[in-house]
Tab-separated table of C-alpha atoms and ligand atoms in Angstrom:
chain	number	residue	atom	x	y	z
V	1	MET	CA	0.000	0.000	0.000
V	2	HIS	CA	1.132	3.541	-0.694
V	3	PHE	CA	0.909	6.327	1.752
V	4	PHE	CA	0.789	9.035	-0.904
V	5	ARG	CA	-2.698	10.500	-1.109
V	6	TYR	CA	-4.437	13.739	-1.979
V	7	ARG	CA	-6.160	15.550	0.837
V	8	ASN	CA	-8.043	18.729	0.087
V	9	GLY	CA	-6.123	19.080	-3.135
V	10	HIS	CA	-2.690	18.635	-1.556
V	11	LEU	CA	-0.511	15.590	-2.045
V	12	TYR	CA	0.383	14.087	1.297
V	13	CYS	CA	3.036	11.555	2.173
V	14	GLU	CA	1.514	9.823	5.193
V	15	ASP	CA	0.340	12.810	7.281
V	16	VAL	CA	2.788	15.301	5.860
V	17	ASP	CA	1.855	17.840	3.198
V	18	LEU	CA	4.576	17.555	0.545
V	19	ALA	CA	4.271	21.272	-0.211
V	20	ARG	CA	5.479	21.925	3.332
V	21	VAL	CA	8.509	19.686	2.808
V	22	ALA	CA	9.390	21.577	-0.377
V	23	GLU	CA	9.023	24.921	1.364
V	24	GLU	CA	11.275	23.883	4.204
V	25	LEU	CA	13.894	21.848	2.360
V	26	ASP	CA	13.689	23.415	-1.097
V	27	THR	CA	13.783	21.355	-4.304
V	28	PRO	CA	14.839	19.005	-5.790
V	29	THR	CA	14.390	16.689	-2.808
V	30	PHE	CA	13.734	12.978	-2.505
V	31	VAL	CA	11.050	12.192	0.070
V	32	TYR	CA	10.561	8.670	1.423
V	33	SER	CA	7.677	7.187	3.374
V	34	ALA	CA	8.798	4.953	6.232
V	35	GLY	CA	5.260	3.578	6.506
V	36	THR	CA	5.161	2.518	2.854
V	37	ILE	CA	8.560	0.855	2.997
V	38	LEU	CA	7.791	-1.026	6.196
V	39	ASP	CA	4.381	-2.020	4.878
V	40	HIS	CA	5.991	-3.660	1.861
V	41	TYR	CA	8.488	-5.417	4.084
V	42	THR	CA	5.809	-6.655	6.466
V	43	ARG	CA	3.590	-7.939	3.670
V	44	LEU	CA	6.408	-9.919	2.103
V	45	ASP	CA	7.585	-11.205	5.455
V	46	GLY	CA	4.050	-12.359	6.272
V	47	ALA	CA	3.587	-14.062	2.910
V	48	LEU	CA	6.794	-16.034	3.431
V	49	ALA	CA	5.862	-17.003	6.994
V	50	PRO	CA	5.376	-20.709	6.103
V	51	LEU	CA	9.101	-20.844	5.279
V	52	ASP	CA	12.198	-20.515	7.440
V	53	HIS	CA	13.259	-17.328	5.686
V	54	LEU	CA	15.264	-14.114	5.818
V	55	ILE	CA	14.571	-11.025	3.733
V	56	CYS	CA	17.912	-9.513	2.741
V	57	TYR	CA	17.192	-5.988	1.522
V	58	ALA	CA	19.244	-5.296	-1.637
V	59	VAL	CA	21.063	-2.233	-0.376
V	60	LYS	CA	21.989	-0.896	-3.801
V	61	ALA	CA	18.393	0.235	-4.454
V	62	ASN	CA	18.565	2.935	-1.772
V	63	THR	CA	21.556	3.243	0.521
V	64	ASN	CA	20.608	6.101	2.799
V	65	ARG	CA	21.565	5.278	6.356
V	66	SER	CA	18.112	6.136	7.722
V	67	ILE	CA	16.495	3.796	5.197
V	68	LEU	CA	18.929	1.051	6.200
V	69	LYS	CA	18.073	1.731	9.836
V	70	LEU	CA	14.392	1.039	9.094
V	71	PHE	CA	15.401	-2.421	7.906
V	72	VAL	CA	17.805	-2.952	10.818
V	73	ASP	CA	14.927	-2.233	13.205
V	74	ALA	CA	12.677	-4.615	11.263
V	75	SER	CA	15.313	-7.380	11.769
V	76	ALA	CA	16.001	-7.668	8.047
V	77	GLY	CA	19.203	-8.957	6.513
V	78	PHE	CA	21.081	-7.194	3.735
V	79	ASP	CA	22.302	-8.096	0.292
V	80	ILE	CA	25.407	-6.050	-0.447
V	81	VAL	CA	27.435	-5.681	-3.621
V	82	SER	CA	30.498	-3.786	-2.365
V	83	GLY	CA	32.659	-3.080	0.652
V	84	GLY	CA	31.118	0.387	0.739
V	85	GLU	CA	27.663	-1.086	1.150
V	86	LEU	CA	28.879	-3.312	3.975
V	87	TYR	CA	30.363	-0.233	5.635
V	88	ARG	CA	27.027	1.569	5.324
V	89	VAL	CA	25.074	-1.355	6.765
V	90	LEU	CA	27.405	-1.531	9.751
V	91	ALA	CA	27.181	2.249	10.207
V	92	ALA	CA	23.403	1.874	10.361
V	93	GLY	CA	23.743	-0.766	13.079
V	94	GLY	CA	23.223	-3.786	10.829
V	95	ASP	CA	24.392	-7.282	11.717
V	96	PRO	CA	27.120	-8.614	9.380
V	97	ALA	CA	25.939	-12.143	10.194
V	98	LYS	CA	22.815	-11.262	8.180
V	99	CYS	CA	24.725	-9.892	5.168
V	100	THR	CA	25.234	-11.708	1.897
V	101	PHE	CA	27.982	-10.337	-0.304
V	102	ALA	CA	27.171	-10.485	-4.039
V	103	GLY	CA	28.857	-9.002	-7.104
V	104	VAL	CA	30.965	-10.173	-10.032
V	105	GLY	CA	34.122	-8.196	-9.248
V	106	LYS	CA	34.955	-8.299	-5.555
V	107	SER	CA	38.348	-6.737	-4.765
V	108	ARG	CA	40.969	-7.974	-2.327
V	109	GLU	CA	40.177	-5.169	0.129
V	110	GLU	CA	36.478	-5.951	-0.036
V	111	ILE	CA	36.993	-9.658	0.531
V	112	GLU	CA	39.321	-8.986	3.463
V	113	TYR	CA	36.893	-6.532	5.022
V	114	ALA	CA	33.967	-8.931	4.623
V	115	LEU	CA	35.997	-11.757	6.170
V	116	GLU	CA	36.971	-9.571	9.127
V	117	GLN	CA	33.367	-8.560	9.681
V	118	ARG	CA	32.219	-12.174	9.264
V	119	VAL	CA	29.483	-11.779	6.687
V	120	TYR	CA	26.979	-14.604	6.438
V	121	SER	CA	27.948	-15.611	2.920
V	122	PHE	CA	30.046	-14.693	-0.087
V	123	ASN	CA	27.867	-15.227	-3.132
V	124	VAL	CA	30.446	-16.314	-5.666
V	125	GLU	CA	29.986	-15.587	-9.340
V	126	SER	CA	32.912	-17.403	-10.984
V	127	GLU	CA	35.498	-20.109	-10.447
V	128	ALA	CA	38.238	-17.474	-10.543
V	129	GLU	CA	36.569	-15.571	-7.725
V	130	LEU	CA	36.220	-18.764	-5.715
V	131	GLU	CA	39.965	-19.391	-5.975
V	132	TYR	CA	40.744	-15.820	-5.024
V	133	ILE	CA	38.520	-15.949	-1.948
V	134	ASP	CA	40.120	-19.238	-0.909
V	135	LYS	CA	43.560	-17.661	-1.234
V	136	ILE	CA	42.755	-14.524	0.716
V	137	ALA	CA	40.978	-16.475	3.448
V	138	GLY	CA	44.068	-18.676	3.709
V	139	VAL	CA	46.345	-15.691	4.220
V	140	LYS	CA	43.997	-14.384	6.874
V	141	ASN	CA	43.713	-17.755	8.543
V	142	ALA	CA	39.966	-17.627	8.072
V	143	ARG	CA	37.312	-19.784	6.481
V	144	ALA	CA	35.068	-18.050	3.985
V	145	PRO	CA	31.421	-19.152	3.924
V	146	ILE	CA	30.400	-19.399	0.279
V	147	ALA	CA	27.414	-19.950	-1.975
V	148	LEU	CA	27.624	-20.158	-5.754
V	149	ARG	CA	25.353	-17.971	-7.787
V	150	VAL	CA	23.795	-20.240	-10.375
V	151	ASN	CA	22.136	-19.046	-13.538
V	152	PRO	CA	18.907	-20.984	-14.091
V	153	ASP	CA	18.556	-19.501	-17.597
V	154	VAL	CA	14.870	-18.632	-17.498
V	155	ASP	CA	13.250	-15.740	-19.327
V	156	PRO	CA	12.193	-13.277	-16.656
V	157	HIS	CA	9.716	-11.487	-18.985
V	158	THR	CA	10.742	-8.158	-17.620
V	159	HIS	CA	9.934	-4.751	-19.077
V	160	GLU	CA	11.637	-4.222	-22.446
V	161	TYR	CA	13.590	-1.129	-21.398
V	162	ILE	CA	14.998	-2.637	-18.258
V	163	SER	CA	15.308	-6.224	-19.362
V	164	THR	CA	18.530	-7.682	-18.101
V	165	GLY	CA	18.104	-10.933	-20.002
V	166	SER	CA	20.954	-10.361	-22.410
V	167	HIS	CA	23.303	-9.382	-19.593
V	168	GLU	CA	22.304	-12.220	-17.372
V	169	ASN	CA	25.096	-14.359	-18.702
V	170	LYS	CA	27.718	-12.132	-17.191
V	171	PHE	CA	26.229	-13.129	-13.840
V	172	GLY	CA	26.495	-16.435	-12.116
V	173	ILE	CA	27.525	-19.901	-13.127
V	174	ALA	CA	25.607	-22.105	-15.560
V	175	LEU	CA	23.455	-24.576	-13.670
V	176	THR	CA	25.130	-27.500	-15.442
V	177	ASP	CA	28.613	-26.315	-14.394
V	178	ALA	CA	27.696	-25.784	-10.761
V	179	PRO	CA	28.122	-29.357	-9.408
V	180	ALA	CA	31.721	-29.566	-10.639
V	181	ILE	CA	32.608	-26.181	-9.150
V	182	TYR	CA	31.024	-27.144	-5.845
V	183	GLU	CA	33.194	-30.243	-5.928
V	184	ARG	CA	36.265	-28.073	-6.378
V	185	ALA	CA	35.127	-25.797	-3.564
V	186	ALA	CA	34.704	-28.808	-1.284
V	187	LYS	CA	38.398	-29.543	-1.718
V	188	MET	CA	39.510	-26.006	-0.889
V	189	ARG	CA	40.914	-25.542	2.565
V	190	ASN	CA	39.700	-22.050	3.282
V	191	VAL	CA	36.139	-22.010	2.076
V	192	GLU	CA	33.040	-23.558	3.541
V	193	ILE	CA	30.095	-24.367	1.299
V	194	ILE	CA	26.972	-23.037	2.981
V	195	GLY	CA	24.433	-22.257	0.295
V	196	VAL	CA	23.320	-21.658	-3.254
V	197	GLN	CA	22.013	-18.460	-4.778
V	198	MET	CA	20.257	-17.207	-7.909
V	199	HIS	CA	18.853	-13.901	-9.180
V	200	ILE	CA	16.995	-13.862	-12.475
V	201	GLY	CA	16.579	-10.169	-13.218
V	202	SER	CA	14.816	-7.020	-12.113
V	203	GLN	CA	11.334	-5.470	-12.343
V	204	ILE	CA	9.743	-8.873	-12.992
V	205	THR	CA	5.987	-8.473	-12.918
V	206	GLN	CA	4.808	-12.067	-12.903
V	207	ALA	CA	5.234	-14.887	-10.444
V	208	ALA	CA	5.797	-17.591	-13.071
V	209	PRO	CA	9.466	-16.856	-13.886
V	210	PHE	CA	10.336	-17.088	-10.176
V	211	GLU	CA	8.528	-20.386	-9.860
V	212	ASN	CA	10.120	-21.762	-13.047
V	213	ALA	CA	13.581	-20.849	-11.837
V	214	ILE	CA	12.984	-22.398	-8.422
V	215	ARG	CA	11.733	-25.630	-9.963
V	216	LYS	CA	14.772	-25.715	-12.249
V	217	VAL	CA	17.270	-25.225	-9.448
V	218	ALA	CA	15.471	-27.381	-6.862
V	219	PRO	CA	17.150	-30.694	-7.860
V	220	VAL	CA	20.560	-29.040	-7.500
V	221	VAL	CA	19.570	-27.692	-4.078
V	222	ARG	CA	18.577	-31.209	-2.988
V	223	GLU	CA	21.847	-32.641	-4.170
V	224	LEU	CA	23.898	-29.905	-2.471
V	225	LYS	CA	21.928	-30.399	0.698
V	226	SER	CA	22.693	-34.075	0.911
V	227	LYS	CA	26.306	-33.744	-0.259
V	228	TYR	CA	27.469	-30.633	1.587
V	229	ARG	CA	24.682	-29.966	4.059
V	230	ILE	CA	24.117	-26.478	2.672
V	231	LYS	CA	22.107	-24.223	4.934
V	232	PHE	CA	20.335	-21.858	2.568
V	233	PHE	CA	18.905	-21.275	-0.870
V	234	SER	CA	18.695	-17.620	-1.883
V	235	ILE	CA	16.137	-17.003	-4.598
V	236	GLY	CA	17.283	-13.428	-5.311
V	237	GLY	CA	15.210	-10.286	-5.746
V	238	GLY	CA	13.684	-8.712	-8.813
V	239	MET	CA	10.035	-8.401	-7.840
V	240	GLY	CA	8.481	-5.649	-9.919
V	241	ILE	CA	6.513	-2.585	-8.878
V	242	VAL	CA	3.891	-0.416	-10.546
V	243	TYR	CA	5.257	2.700	-12.196
V	244	ARG	CA	2.115	3.564	-14.191
V	245	CYS	CA	-0.222	4.268	-11.353
V	246	ALA	CA	-1.456	7.792	-11.721
V	247	LEU	CA	-2.986	9.420	-8.768
V	248	GLU	CA	-6.245	10.289	-10.453
V	249	SER	CA	-6.515	13.986	-10.630
V	250	GLY	CA	-7.940	15.106	-7.341
V	251	SER	CA	-9.589	11.861	-6.325
V	252	GLY	CA	-6.551	10.508	-4.559
V	253	LYS	CA	-6.685	6.929	-5.838
V	254	TRP	CA	-3.996	4.897	-7.490
V	255	TRP	CA	-5.395	3.336	-10.628
V	256	HIS	CA	-3.729	0.055	-10.056
V	257	ASP	CA	-4.477	-0.338	-6.415
V	258	ARG	CA	-5.634	-3.904	-6.150
V	259	GLY	CA	-7.145	-4.222	-2.742
V	260	GLY	CA	-4.466	-2.004	-1.301
V	261	GLU	CA	-1.734	-3.827	-3.168
V	262	SER	CA	0.517	-1.492	-5.065
V	263	SER	CA	3.061	-3.935	-6.437
V	264	ALA	CA	2.892	-5.038	-10.056
V	265	PHE	CA	2.325	-8.593	-9.011
V	266	SER	CA	0.632	-9.283	-5.752
V	267	VAL	CA	2.672	-10.627	-2.890
V	268	ARG	CA	-0.007	-13.242	-2.474
V	269	ASP	CA	0.365	-14.547	-6.055
V	270	TYR	CA	4.113	-14.589	-5.615
V	271	ALA	CA	3.943	-16.508	-2.361
V	272	GLU	CA	1.340	-18.939	-3.700
V	273	ALA	CA	3.657	-19.773	-6.594
V	274	ILE	CA	6.921	-20.094	-4.727
V	275	VAL	CA	6.130	-21.284	-1.225
V	276	PRO	CA	5.047	-24.857	-2.097
V	277	PRO	CA	8.174	-25.856	-4.074
V	278	LEU	CA	10.410	-24.115	-1.532
V	279	ARG	CA	8.722	-25.730	1.409
V	280	GLU	CA	9.415	-29.160	-0.016
V	281	LEU	CA	13.132	-28.372	0.020
V	282	GLY	CA	13.152	-27.992	3.794
V	283	ILE	CA	15.923	-25.425	3.766
V	284	ARG	CA	16.328	-21.805	4.870
V	285	ILE	CA	15.196	-19.421	2.126
V	286	LEU	CA	16.728	-16.012	1.512
V	287	VAL	CA	15.088	-13.367	-0.687
V	288	GLU	CA	16.848	-10.202	-1.847
V	289	PRO	CA	14.309	-7.568	-2.894
V	290	GLY	CA	15.448	-4.011	-3.506
V	291	ARG	CA	13.039	-2.161	-5.766
V	292	PHE	CA	9.988	-3.918	-4.333
V	293	LEU	CA	10.687	-2.673	-0.820
V	294	VAL	CA	11.602	0.950	-1.507
V	295	GLY	CA	10.547	1.846	-5.072
V	296	ASN	CA	6.996	3.009	-4.439
V	297	GLY	CA	8.052	4.443	-1.099
V	298	GLY	CA	9.769	7.536	-2.495
V	299	VAL	CA	9.071	10.588	-4.659
V	300	LEU	CA	11.255	13.291	-6.116
V	301	LEU	CA	9.933	16.794	-5.502
V	302	THR	CA	10.798	19.314	-8.178
V	303	ARG	CA	9.602	22.761	-9.199
V	304	VAL	CA	8.817	24.102	-12.662
V	305	ARG	CA	11.358	26.815	-13.459
V	306	TYR	CA	10.301	27.850	-16.919
V	307	VAL	CA	7.632	26.989	-19.409
V	308	LYS	CA	8.979	27.196	-22.928
V	309	LYS	CA	6.965	27.064	-26.124
V	310	SER	CA	8.191	26.515	-29.636
V	311	SER	CA	5.964	26.234	-32.674
V	312	ALA	CA	5.951	22.458	-32.417
V	313	LYS	CA	6.369	21.722	-28.716
V	314	LYS	CA	5.886	22.779	-25.166
V	315	PHE	CA	8.417	22.165	-22.424
V	316	ALA	CA	8.291	22.458	-18.676
V	317	ILE	CA	11.857	22.907	-17.489
V	318	VAL	CA	12.075	21.704	-13.898
V	319	ASP	CA	14.810	22.097	-11.286
V	320	ALA	CA	15.585	18.360	-11.112
V	321	GLY	CA	17.519	16.678	-13.877
V	322	MET	CA	18.900	13.371	-15.044
V	323	ASN	CA	21.672	13.809	-12.502
V	324	GLU	CA	19.060	13.370	-9.738
V	325	LEU	CA	16.955	10.655	-11.383
V	326	ILE	CA	18.513	8.988	-14.385
V	327	ARG	CA	15.984	6.201	-14.939
V	328	PRO	CA	13.994	7.923	-17.724
V	329	ALA	CA	17.202	8.868	-19.562
V	330	LEU	CA	18.859	5.513	-19.012
V	331	TYR	CA	15.988	3.069	-19.528
V	332	HIS	CA	13.268	5.286	-21.015
V	333	SER	CA	11.395	4.281	-17.916
V	334	TYR	CA	8.051	5.772	-17.067
V	335	HIS	CA	7.412	7.718	-13.884
V	336	GLU	CA	4.068	9.192	-12.954
V	337	ILE	CA	4.305	12.958	-12.481
V	338	VAL	CA	1.665	14.844	-10.536
V	339	ARG	CA	1.129	18.329	-9.186
V	340	VAL	CA	1.502	18.533	-5.436
V	341	LYS	CA	-1.130	21.267	-5.090
V	342	GLN	CA	-4.367	20.939	-6.930
V	343	THR	CA	-6.843	23.587	-5.913
V	344	LYS	CA	-10.280	23.204	-7.407
V	345	SER	CA	-9.683	25.751	-10.150
V	346	GLU	CA	-6.324	24.166	-10.901
V	347	ARG	CA	-7.971	20.812	-11.329
V	348	GLU	CA	-9.984	22.339	-14.115
V	349	ARG	CA	-6.841	23.388	-15.972
V	350	LYS	CA	-7.025	22.047	-19.495
V	351	ALA	CA	-4.748	19.102	-20.184
V	352	SER	CA	-2.280	19.182	-23.049
V	353	LYS	CA	0.886	17.416	-24.080
V	354	ILE	CA	4.167	18.668	-22.736
V	355	ASP	CA	7.754	17.500	-22.309
V	356	ILE	CA	8.974	17.658	-18.733
V	357	VAL	CA	12.718	18.154	-18.893
V	358	GLY	CA	15.633	19.006	-16.627
V	359	PRO	CA	18.241	21.756	-16.867
V	360	VAL	CA	21.173	19.464	-17.743
V	361	CYS	CA	22.924	19.979	-21.088
V	362	GLU	CA	21.821	16.680	-22.654
V	363	SER	CA	18.871	15.931	-24.936
V	364	GLY	CA	18.386	12.784	-22.859
V	365	ASP	CA	17.661	14.889	-19.794
V	366	PHE	CA	13.907	14.351	-19.597
V	367	PHE	CA	11.365	12.904	-17.176
V	368	ALA	CA	8.434	12.666	-19.584
V	369	LEU	CA	7.910	13.239	-23.298
V	370	ASP	CA	4.573	14.299	-24.776
V	371	ARG	CA	2.930	13.706	-21.428
V	372	GLU	CA	-0.684	14.690	-21.062
V	373	MET	CA	-0.608	17.168	-18.164
V	374	PRO	CA	-2.871	19.874	-16.792
V	375	LYS	CA	-1.511	23.267	-17.795
V	376	LEU	CA	1.733	23.943	-15.937
V	377	TYR	CA	2.975	27.302	-14.714
V	378	GLU	CA	6.316	28.517	-13.459
V	379	GLY	CA	6.668	27.717	-9.776
V	380	ASP	CA	4.362	24.684	-9.868
V	381	LEU	CA	5.536	21.971	-7.502
V	382	LEU	CA	5.617	18.466	-8.995
V	383	ALA	CA	6.134	15.020	-7.522
V	384	ILE	CA	7.852	12.404	-9.656
V	385	MET	CA	6.400	9.211	-8.226
V	386	SER	CA	7.975	5.821	-7.480
V	387	ALA	CA	11.473	7.263	-7.206
V	388	GLY	CA	12.508	5.422	-4.039
V	389	ALA	CA	14.621	2.762	-5.779
V	390	TYR	CA	17.569	3.404	-8.089
V	391	GLY	CA	16.960	7.134	-7.740
V	392	PHE	CA	19.310	8.958	-5.401
V	393	VAL	CA	21.811	6.083	-5.514
V	394	MET	CA	22.372	6.753	-9.203
V	395	ALA	CA	22.524	10.544	-8.775
V	396	SER	CA	25.659	12.343	-9.899
V	397	ASN	CA	27.247	15.763	-9.875
V	398	TYR	CA	27.047	16.067	-13.661
V	399	ASN	CA	26.959	19.703	-14.788
V	400	SER	CA	28.347	20.478	-11.313
V	401	ARG	CA	24.917	20.183	-9.811
V	402	PRO	CA	24.996	19.514	-6.058
V	403	LEU	CA	23.370	16.235	-4.961
V	404	PRO	CA	19.797	16.792	-3.794
V	405	ALA	CA	18.465	16.530	-0.251
V	406	GLU	CA	16.674	13.431	1.081
V	407	ALA	CA	13.898	13.437	3.671
V	408	LEU	CA	12.077	10.692	5.537
V	409	VAL	CA	8.444	10.922	6.581
V	410	ARG	CA	7.037	9.031	9.552
V	411	GLY	CA	3.429	9.754	10.386
V	412	ASP	CA	3.006	13.511	10.714
V	413	LYS	CA	6.742	14.224	10.981
V	414	PHE	CA	9.536	14.483	8.479
V	415	ALA	CA	13.287	14.666	8.918
V	416	LEU	CA	16.143	15.678	6.681
V	417	ILE	CA	18.177	12.480	6.255
V	418	ARG	CA	20.738	13.844	3.838
V	419	LYS	CA	21.722	17.453	3.461
V	420	ARG	CA	21.660	19.032	0.060
V	421	GLN	CA	25.214	19.459	-1.197
V	422	THR	CA	26.663	22.927	-1.516
V	423	TRP	CA	28.952	24.353	-4.161
V	424	GLU	CA	31.821	24.000	-1.663
V	425	ASP	CA	31.077	20.258	-1.506
V	426	LEU	CA	31.623	20.087	-5.255
V	427	VAL	CA	35.296	21.032	-5.073
V	428	ARG	CA	36.108	19.286	-1.787
V	429	GLY	CA	39.022	16.925	-2.221
V	430	GLU	CA	40.159	18.507	-5.464
V	431	THR	CA	43.549	20.193	-5.818
A	1	PLP	C1	20.221	-5.945	-7.802
A	1	PLP	C2	20.136	-7.233	-7.118
A	1	PLP	C3	19.032	-7.515	-6.307
A	1	PLP	C4	17.856	-6.587	-6.158
A	1	PLP	O1	17.173	-6.399	-7.342
A	1	PLP	P1	15.728	-5.693	-7.328
A	1	PLP	O2	15.287	-5.776	-8.733
A	1	PLP	O3	15.945	-4.294	-6.877
A	1	PLP	O4	14.887	-6.467	-6.395
A	1	PLP	C5	19.036	-8.712	-5.617
A	1	PLP	N1	20.047	-9.593	-5.726
A	1	PLP	C6	21.115	-9.353	-6.505
A	1	PLP	C7	22.200	-10.353	-6.573
A	1	PLP	C8	21.198	-8.170	-7.232
A	1	PLP	O5	22.255	-7.939	-8.010
């Protein structure tokens, strides 16, 4: 469920008027809803209750320390892809014994750090990496807990612009090669086989690909369980969310709300598909959702700076750009964009097509092209919806634009959880 609703023509995040946040913190600013994020977590956790399971939040989707703290307090685990992410999790009070360390290119420093902190598992993506981890663990007189990431080679049917299918092969180890590599690992002195992992892609909107992958890998899990007594099977993340879910002008409803469910597939469908085959395995199950937990829980607030008309087109130039939210530029992805204040007369503004673009010197710097929008004026405050995942984490200083502020709403309160950068910040560390 989302906690973004219109009340008396103002868009609220939980019980906070977003116009107030913009007035106090200026724009562009990312605003997150703790209630929405925790609601997603709780729903998923409940749906997986029949299994011995751990939800490992995929940190890369949103790394802000206050967001991580929400998951620490909810007793979640973490899926990390770098030493920096491990550092952040620890800084937020997270337990390294609940961290799985993924990624195709782990460095020596990262492996050493993760060994020292005693992460739960290294999710290994190649034979070369396995050997390297064995070597480093040997030098450190440690034993590295490992799981191989296997590639079940299923079509995840994900959205065309963010399909990772063709890249999937860079990740993981072919299912047919896995038994031999496990055998090699079993002979290594400094690694301990503790699990098996897979991740089939991102923004997957159906339950079937997850179920297919699980059924494909299940025989291997059984074999590994009897041979090496592995402790867990991680089924990865990738659950999709709804991006096209306009808040109907004024009425305050999400079009795609399905009984309060805002995810693209329902948690219930997902659980119904995956719980039975997983239950049969009788092993601890890890899931690694990122986008699903935080995506719909954040918006990017931005203000219209100029409205520009040419003979052929109309543009609203806003104060956020691709350096704040790169998803539209990078994947042509769709984000709902709504006005934060809709007084009655404003609601009657005639709709027309407009490009909503940023100030960055790139033609790719847009949030929406030919979008049907009520007439926009300079100074209008907009909310770019579903910006909680892969938003701020992909922000850059391109065009020497300071990184935006981030705020977290809880009930009727909001807090600044990351200060807006200043121009001085831009040159810090440079000589
Ligand atoms: C990115 C990633 C995830 C999270 O993906 P989402 O689509 O955000 O759920 C989980 N596991 C691994 C290994 C990843 O690389």
